[in-house]
Short mmCIF file of C-alpha atoms and ligand atoms in Angstrom, two decimals:
data_model
loop_
_atom_site.label_atom_id
_atom_site.label_comp_id
_atom_site.label_asym_id
_atom_site.label_seq_id
_atom_site.Cartn_x
_atom_site.Cartn_y
_atom_site.Cartn_z
CA MET B 1 -67.28 196.31 62.27
CA ILE B 2 -64.24 195.06 64.12
CA SER B 3 -63.35 197.10 67.19
CA PRO B 4 -60.46 199.58 66.78
CA GLU B 5 -58.12 197.67 69.11
CA TYR B 6 -57.90 194.80 66.59
CA GLN B 7 -57.73 196.90 63.46
CA GLN B 8 -53.99 197.56 63.63
CA GLU B 9 -53.28 193.91 64.31
CA TYR B 10 -55.45 192.85 61.36
CA TYR B 11 -53.88 195.43 59.12
CA GLN B 12 -50.45 194.03 59.98
CA ALA B 13 -51.73 190.52 59.22
CA LEU B 14 -53.03 191.82 55.89
CA LEU B 15 -49.64 193.34 54.97
CA GLU B 16 -47.89 190.12 55.86
CA LYS B 17 -50.58 187.90 54.25
CA LYS B 18 -50.74 185.78 57.37
CA THR B 19 -52.64 182.59 56.64
CA GLU B 20 -53.52 182.02 60.30
CA TYR B 21 -55.85 185.02 60.05
CA GLU B 22 -57.95 183.36 57.32
CA GLY B 23 -61.57 183.35 58.40
CA LEU B 24 -60.89 185.71 61.30
CA PHE B 25 -61.55 188.84 59.32
CA TYR B 26 -62.36 190.30 55.94
CA VAL B 27 -61.19 193.67 54.77
CA GLY B 28 -63.26 196.11 52.71
CA VAL B 29 -61.22 198.49 50.57
CA LYS B 30 -62.91 201.88 50.29
CA THR B 31 -61.06 202.94 47.14
CA THR B 32 -62.01 199.88 45.08
CA GLY B 33 -65.27 198.75 46.69
CA VAL B 34 -64.11 195.13 47.02
CA PHE B 35 -63.56 193.00 50.09
CA CYS B 36 -60.69 190.55 50.47
CA ARG B 37 -59.35 187.78 52.62
CA PRO B 38 -56.21 188.50 54.68
CA THR B 39 -53.92 186.73 52.20
CA CYS B 40 -55.08 188.54 49.05
CA PRO B 41 -52.19 188.80 46.56
CA ALA B 42 -53.33 192.21 45.30
CA ARG B 43 -51.47 195.39 46.22
CA LYS B 44 -52.27 196.29 49.82
CA PRO B 45 -54.44 199.32 50.53
CA LYS B 46 -53.52 202.08 52.97
CA PHE B 47 -54.79 201.59 56.51
CA GLU B 48 -57.19 204.53 56.28
CA ASN B 49 -58.88 202.94 53.27
CA CYS B 50 -59.57 199.66 55.09
CA GLU B 51 -62.69 198.59 56.91
CA PHE B 52 -62.47 195.33 58.84
CA TYR B 53 -65.33 192.87 59.23
CA ALA B 54 -65.71 189.64 61.16
CA THR B 55 -68.01 188.07 58.58
CA ALA B 56 -68.43 188.20 54.82
CA GLN B 57 -72.07 189.11 55.36
CA GLU B 58 -71.14 192.32 57.16
CA ALA B 59 -68.78 193.28 54.35
CA LEU B 60 -71.52 192.62 51.80
CA LEU B 61 -74.05 194.65 53.75
CA ALA B 62 -71.55 197.50 53.82
CA SER B 63 -71.80 197.40 49.98
CA TYR B 64 -68.48 195.66 49.24
CA ARG B 65 -68.32 193.06 46.46
CA PRO B 66 -66.06 190.00 46.63
CA CYS B 67 -62.54 190.47 45.24
CA GLN B 68 -61.87 188.67 41.95
CA ARG B 69 -58.30 187.82 42.89
CA CYS B 70 -58.51 186.32 46.37
CA ARG B 71 -62.16 185.20 46.08
CA PRO B 72 -63.03 185.66 49.74
CA LEU B 73 -66.09 183.46 49.30
CA SER B 74 -64.15 180.36 48.39
CA HIS B 75 -61.96 178.04 50.33
CA PRO B 76 -58.39 179.44 50.14
CA ASN B 77 -56.98 176.63 47.99
CA HIS B 78 -60.06 175.46 46.25
CA VAL B 79 -62.58 177.47 44.30
CA SER B 80 -65.88 175.66 44.28
CA ASP B 81 -67.58 175.83 40.89
CA VAL B 82 -70.99 176.19 42.43
CA VAL B 83 -69.84 179.11 44.55
CA ARG B 84 -68.01 180.77 41.66
CA ILE B 85 -70.95 180.44 39.26
CA LEU B 86 -73.40 181.83 41.78
CA VAL B 87 -71.19 184.70 42.93
CA GLU B 88 -70.67 185.70 39.29
CA ALA B 89 -74.39 185.46 38.61
CA VAL B 90 -75.11 187.77 41.52
CA GLU B 91 -72.60 190.33 40.23
CA LYS B 92 -74.29 190.26 36.84
CA GLU B 93 -77.70 191.03 38.33
CA PRO B 94 -77.25 192.15 41.92
CA GLU B 95 -80.84 193.39 42.21
CA LYS B 96 -82.32 189.97 41.48
CA ARG B 97 -84.33 188.01 44.03
CA TRP B 98 -83.51 184.34 43.64
CA ARG B 99 -86.12 181.67 43.03
CA GLU B 100 -85.94 177.95 42.43
CA GLU B 101 -86.06 178.17 38.65
CA ASP B 102 -83.07 180.52 38.63
CA PHE B 103 -80.91 177.74 40.05
CA ARG B 104 -82.18 175.36 37.41
CA GLN B 105 -81.25 177.80 34.65
CA LEU B 106 -77.67 177.84 35.91
CA SER B 107 -77.70 174.05 36.25
CA VAL B 108 -76.96 174.43 39.94
CA ASP B 109 -78.60 172.28 42.55
CA GLU B 110 -80.26 174.55 45.07
CA SER B 111 -79.58 172.38 48.11
CA THR B 112 -75.90 171.91 47.17
CA ALA B 113 -75.59 175.67 46.87
CA ARG B 114 -77.28 176.17 50.23
CA ARG B 115 -75.01 173.63 51.93
CA GLN B 116 -71.76 174.90 50.44
CA PHE B 117 -72.49 178.52 51.24
CA LYS B 118 -73.69 177.74 54.75
CA LYS B 119 -70.68 175.60 55.54
CA ARG B 120 -68.08 178.09 54.35
CA PHE B 121 -69.59 181.46 55.09
CA GLY B 122 -72.20 180.83 57.73
CA MET B 123 -74.99 181.99 55.43
CA THR B 124 -77.04 180.38 52.71
CA PHE B 125 -76.73 181.50 49.10
CA VAL B 126 -80.06 183.29 49.28
CA GLU B 127 -78.79 185.17 52.33
CA TYR B 128 -75.61 185.97 50.42
CA ALA B 129 -77.55 187.37 47.48
CA ARG B 130 -79.75 189.38 49.82
CA ALA B 131 -76.78 190.80 51.72
CA ARG B 132 -75.14 191.88 48.45
CA ARG B 133 -78.41 193.40 47.19
CA MET B 134 -79.11 195.24 50.43
CA GLY B 135 -75.53 196.43 50.64
CA LEU B 136 -75.82 197.99 47.20
CA ALA B 137 -79.24 199.42 47.87
CA LEU B 138 -78.14 200.96 51.14
CA LYS B 139 -74.76 202.22 49.93
CA HIS B 140 -75.70 205.89 49.86
CA ILE B 141 -77.68 205.57 53.04
CA ARG B 142 -74.64 204.13 54.77
CA SER B 143 -72.28 206.82 53.52
CA GLY B 144 -74.81 209.46 54.58
CA GLN B 145 -74.67 210.89 51.11
CA THR B 146 -77.48 213.33 50.57
CA VAL B 147 -79.25 212.99 47.32
CA ILE B 148 -79.62 216.32 45.64
CA ASP B 149 -81.96 217.13 42.80
CA THR B 150 -79.34 216.87 40.08
CA GLN B 151 -78.50 213.35 41.16
CA LEU B 152 -82.16 212.47 41.11
CA SER B 153 -82.54 213.49 37.52
CA THR B 154 -79.28 212.02 36.27
CA GLY B 155 -79.52 208.79 38.21
CA TYR B 156 -77.47 207.62 41.14
CA GLU B 157 -74.65 205.84 39.44
CA SER B 158 -73.74 204.47 36.07
CA SER B 159 -74.14 200.90 37.31
CA SER B 160 -77.69 199.89 36.55
CA GLY B 161 -77.38 197.07 39.09
CA PHE B 162 -76.93 199.59 41.82
CA ARG B 163 -79.69 201.86 40.54
CA ASP B 164 -82.12 198.97 40.25
CA ALA B 165 -81.23 197.55 43.65
CA PHE B 166 -81.81 200.91 45.25
CA ALA B 167 -84.96 201.68 43.31
CA ARG B 168 -86.56 198.32 43.93
CA ILE B 169 -86.36 198.87 47.63
CA MET B 170 -86.45 202.61 48.15
CA GLY B 171 -88.64 203.56 45.22
CA ALA B 172 -87.73 205.04 41.89
CA ALA B 173 -85.99 208.26 42.75
CA PRO B 174 -87.13 210.42 39.81
CA THR B 175 -90.76 210.05 40.85
CA LEU B 176 -89.78 211.85 44.02
CA LEU B 177 -90.43 215.15 42.30
CA THR B 178 -94.08 214.28 41.95
CA GLU B 179 -94.48 212.43 45.27
CA ASP B 180 -96.31 214.19 48.05
CA ARG B 181 -94.11 212.89 50.77
CA VAL B 182 -90.49 212.14 51.40
CA LEU B 183 -89.13 209.89 54.10
CA LYS B 184 -85.45 209.88 54.92
CA ALA B 185 -83.29 206.88 55.70
CA SER B 186 -80.07 206.65 57.69
CA TRP B 187 -77.65 203.93 58.66
CA ILE B 188 -76.96 203.45 62.37
CA ASP B 189 -74.11 201.25 63.59
CA THR B 190 -74.88 199.48 66.86
CA THR B 191 -73.29 196.89 69.12
CA LEU B 192 -75.50 194.26 67.48
CA GLY B 193 -74.77 195.32 63.91
CA PRO B 194 -75.99 197.99 61.52
CA MET B 195 -79.58 199.21 61.58
CA ILE B 196 -81.58 201.30 59.16
CA ALA B 197 -83.85 204.08 60.39
CA VAL B 198 -86.58 205.61 58.23
CA SER B 199 -88.32 208.76 59.38
CA SER B 200 -90.21 211.88 58.43
CA GLU B 201 -89.25 215.24 59.90
CA GLU B 202 -91.71 214.49 62.72
CA ALA B 203 -91.52 210.82 63.62
CA LEU B 204 -89.69 207.54 63.23
CA TYR B 205 -91.42 205.03 60.92
CA LEU B 206 -89.00 202.13 60.81
CA LEU B 207 -85.99 200.85 62.72
CA GLU B 208 -84.59 197.46 61.74
CA PHE B 209 -81.40 195.48 61.59
CA VAL B 210 -80.07 195.72 58.05
CA ASP B 211 -79.72 191.93 57.70
CA ARG B 212 -83.27 191.23 58.87
CA ARG B 213 -85.07 188.78 56.66
CA GLY B 214 -87.97 190.45 54.86
CA LEU B 215 -86.62 193.97 55.32
CA GLU B 216 -86.99 194.75 51.62
CA ARG B 217 -90.68 193.96 51.62
CA GLU B 218 -91.13 195.85 54.86
CA VAL B 219 -89.61 198.96 53.32
CA GLU B 220 -91.70 198.52 50.17
CA ARG B 221 -94.89 198.20 52.20
CA LEU B 222 -93.98 201.31 54.15
CA ARG B 223 -93.38 203.21 50.93
CA ILE B 224 -96.68 202.14 49.42
CA LYS B 225 -98.71 202.73 52.58
CA THR B 226 -97.33 206.22 53.07
CA LYS B 227 -97.13 207.00 49.32
CA SER B 228 -93.63 208.23 49.97
CA ALA B 229 -90.29 208.20 48.29
CA ILE B 230 -87.42 207.22 50.53
CA ILE B 231 -84.13 209.05 50.12
CA PRO B 232 -80.90 208.98 52.13
CA GLY B 233 -80.85 211.72 54.72
CA MET B 234 -80.94 212.80 58.34
CA THR B 235 -83.88 214.05 60.41
CA GLU B 236 -84.41 215.14 64.00
CA PRO B 237 -86.10 211.83 64.99
CA ILE B 238 -83.16 209.88 63.50
CA ARG B 239 -80.63 212.03 65.35
CA LEU B 240 -82.57 211.39 68.56
CA ILE B 241 -82.97 207.64 68.10
CA GLU B 242 -79.27 207.30 67.30
CA GLN B 243 -78.46 209.03 70.58
CA GLU B 244 -80.96 206.93 72.52
CA LEU B 245 -79.67 203.69 71.00
CA ASN B 246 -76.17 204.64 72.10
CA THR B 247 -77.41 205.20 75.64
CA TYR B 248 -79.37 201.96 75.50
CA PHE B 249 -76.47 199.84 74.27
CA SER B 250 -74.08 201.34 76.80
CA GLY B 251 -76.50 200.17 79.51
CA LYS B 252 -77.31 203.63 80.80
CA SER B 253 -81.00 203.71 79.94
CA THR B 254 -83.78 201.61 78.50
CA THR B 255 -86.12 204.51 77.81
CA PHE B 256 -86.90 205.87 74.36
CA THR B 257 -88.57 209.23 73.77
CA THR B 258 -88.21 209.47 69.99
CA PRO B 259 -91.64 210.22 68.47
CA LEU B 260 -92.96 207.16 66.65
CA GLN B 261 -95.36 206.70 63.77
CA LEU B 262 -97.04 203.32 64.05
CA LEU B 263 -98.57 202.02 60.85
CA GLY B 264 -100.77 199.06 61.57
CA SER B 265 -104.30 197.82 62.05
CA PRO B 266 -106.08 198.85 65.26
CA PHE B 267 -105.38 195.39 66.68
CA GLN B 268 -101.68 195.58 65.83
CA GLN B 269 -101.50 199.00 67.44
CA GLN B 270 -103.07 197.60 70.62
CA VAL B 271 -100.51 194.81 70.70
CA TRP B 272 -97.64 197.25 70.18
CA ASP B 273 -99.00 199.42 73.00
CA GLN B 274 -98.94 196.37 75.25
CA LEU B 275 -95.38 195.56 74.23
CA MET B 276 -94.25 199.01 75.27
CA LYS B 277 -95.71 198.38 78.72
CA ILE B 278 -93.42 195.40 79.37
CA PRO B 279 -90.68 196.74 81.63
CA ALA B 280 -87.10 196.23 80.54
CA GLY B 281 -85.61 193.17 82.19
CA GLU B 282 -88.94 191.32 82.10
CA THR B 283 -90.66 189.12 79.54
CA ARG B 284 -94.26 188.21 78.72
CA SER B 285 -95.75 185.35 76.74
CA TYR B 286 -97.96 185.80 73.67
CA ALA B 287 -100.82 184.39 75.74
CA GLN B 288 -100.27 186.97 78.49
CA ILE B 289 -100.39 189.80 75.96
CA ALA B 290 -103.59 188.34 74.48
CA SER B 291 -105.16 188.16 77.95
CA ALA B 292 -104.12 191.71 78.74
CA LEU B 293 -106.03 192.76 75.61
CA GLY B 294 -109.09 190.87 76.81
CA LYS B 295 -108.74 188.37 73.95
CA PRO B 296 -107.13 185.33 75.56
CA SER B 297 -107.65 183.09 72.54
CA ALA B 298 -106.00 185.54 70.14
CA PHE B 299 -102.40 184.63 70.97
CA ARG B 300 -101.62 183.65 67.38
CA ALA B 301 -102.81 187.02 66.14
CA VAL B 302 -100.69 188.56 68.89
CA ALA B 303 -97.65 186.64 67.65
CA GLN B 304 -98.33 187.91 64.14
CA ALA B 305 -98.66 191.51 65.29
CA ASN B 306 -95.47 191.03 67.25
CA GLY B 307 -93.69 189.91 64.09
CA ALA B 308 -95.08 192.86 62.15
CA ASN B 309 -93.37 195.32 64.45
CA GLN B 310 -91.23 197.70 62.39
CA LEU B 311 -89.53 199.47 65.25
CA ALA B 312 -87.03 196.99 66.64
CA ILE B 313 -85.82 197.51 70.22
CA VAL B 314 -87.97 200.65 70.70
CA ILE B 315 -91.14 198.57 70.58
CA PRO B 316 -89.71 195.67 72.55
CA CYS B 317 -91.09 192.67 70.68
CA HIS B 318 -87.94 190.87 71.87
CA ARG B 319 -89.49 190.81 75.35
CA VAL B 320 -92.20 188.37 74.22
CA ILE B 321 -91.37 184.69 74.60
CA ASN B 322 -93.24 181.38 74.44
CA SER B 323 -95.48 180.32 77.32
CA ASN B 324 -93.18 177.36 78.04
CA GLY B 325 -90.28 179.73 78.64
CA GLU B 326 -88.58 179.08 75.31
CA LEU B 327 -87.30 182.13 73.48
CA GLY B 328 -89.74 182.02 70.55
CA GLY B 329 -88.81 183.78 67.33
CA TYR B 330 -87.21 187.08 66.50
CA GLY B 331 -87.00 188.82 63.14
CA GLY B 332 -83.52 190.07 63.91
CA GLY B 333 -82.32 186.57 64.86
CA LEU B 334 -82.27 184.66 68.13
CA THR B 335 -78.69 185.62 68.99
CA ARG B 336 -79.80 189.23 69.14
CA LYS B 337 -82.93 188.41 71.15
CA THR B 338 -80.84 186.56 73.72
CA TRP B 339 -78.35 189.42 73.88
CA LEU B 340 -81.05 192.07 74.31
CA LEU B 341 -82.83 190.20 77.11
CA GLN B 342 -79.54 189.54 78.88
CA HIS B 343 -78.51 193.17 78.46
CA GLU B 344 -81.80 194.43 79.88
CA ARG B 345 -81.55 192.23 82.92
CA THR B 346 -78.24 193.82 83.91
CA PRO B 347 -78.48 197.55 83.27
CA LEU B 348 -80.04 198.59 86.56
CA GLN B 349 -77.15 197.15 88.50
CA ALA B 350 -74.75 198.66 86.02
CA ILE B 351 -76.40 202.03 86.39
CA GLN B 352 -76.36 201.79 90.17
CA SER B 353 -72.71 200.82 90.32
CA SER B 354 -71.68 203.44 87.79
CA ASN B 355 -73.69 206.06 89.70
CA ALA B 356 -71.97 204.96 92.87
CA LEU B 357 -68.65 205.35 91.11
CA ILE B 358 -69.51 208.84 89.93
CA HIS B 359 -70.64 209.64 93.44
CA GLU B 360 -67.35 208.46 94.92
CA GLN B 361 -65.32 210.34 92.35
CA GLY B 362 -67.41 213.41 93.06
CA GLU B 363 -66.52 213.16 96.72
CA TYR B 364 -62.84 212.83 95.91
CA ASN B 365 -63.07 215.89 93.75
CA SER B 366 -64.87 218.05 96.27
ZN1 ZN V 1 -58.54 190.30 47.24
#
């Protein structure tokens, strides 16, 4: 979300329909559930019902759907047919996962769709559809709405698209009553974008950026492996990790004490243990991790285990780079990897100088 200092300015731009703000922000309207461009001709919402986003993807992930009037996903003066057809198709079946033949059925060329979406919104159509789907699925998790038994039996919402999107990822809610286990999921806003945390009352199972590719399958695997239903809710481990992430992002600490539940093969667990031994501010190569495990030739398996990490930041898979010094991959995206590594190289100094400051102030006070 856009920082508070800009929100008033953007709200003013929204009231005045200022064209120079096109592309700078999108506004989600809480009362209607749609997001708009700054120049939308519709009646303007009250400030307290607005949420401002820098990208359309963020607005989608926050469960907003594109406004029918200002069509925030089209060029201001030109509505592309391809974009319109696809956006409408997504609204008809928001829970759908798109495959090649789906494009053919709509007589839309997949590569044209990819290009047009990428050029205008910085994401491909498949990413758009995923963001919309995840936004819907995570709507209750984001609002922190607790699901009570009556809701479970009557369904979440009248919209079957929403129910299906949620159920496909989090598991069919009604079966909860017969499930042995329940895991709870919460939404955590961070400097690098929203994350989802899934936990039992005892330990954290999953922590990922909401826009991470493959998150849906990750959550599904977790659900199947643990034979659990996942419902929106808060637990002690989630409260703790939220606190620790705050401290981490403000540069005050790089230590995490939240109890973790690692679900992986013995080899994966060994790799993750190694990752947690890499000090903040340093990096290792896949080959170095493999050597540390006494299996120097297993660096590909190490890379795979690295990618299978479900606890972003806490298990610092971002600290593993290629042997040639290149960044390598990152499930949460390379921009985030770069940011995290940069951030971890600076905190000690930051801590020292802020401690010094506190010290000085303390002396003034005494
Ligand atoms: Zn609009």
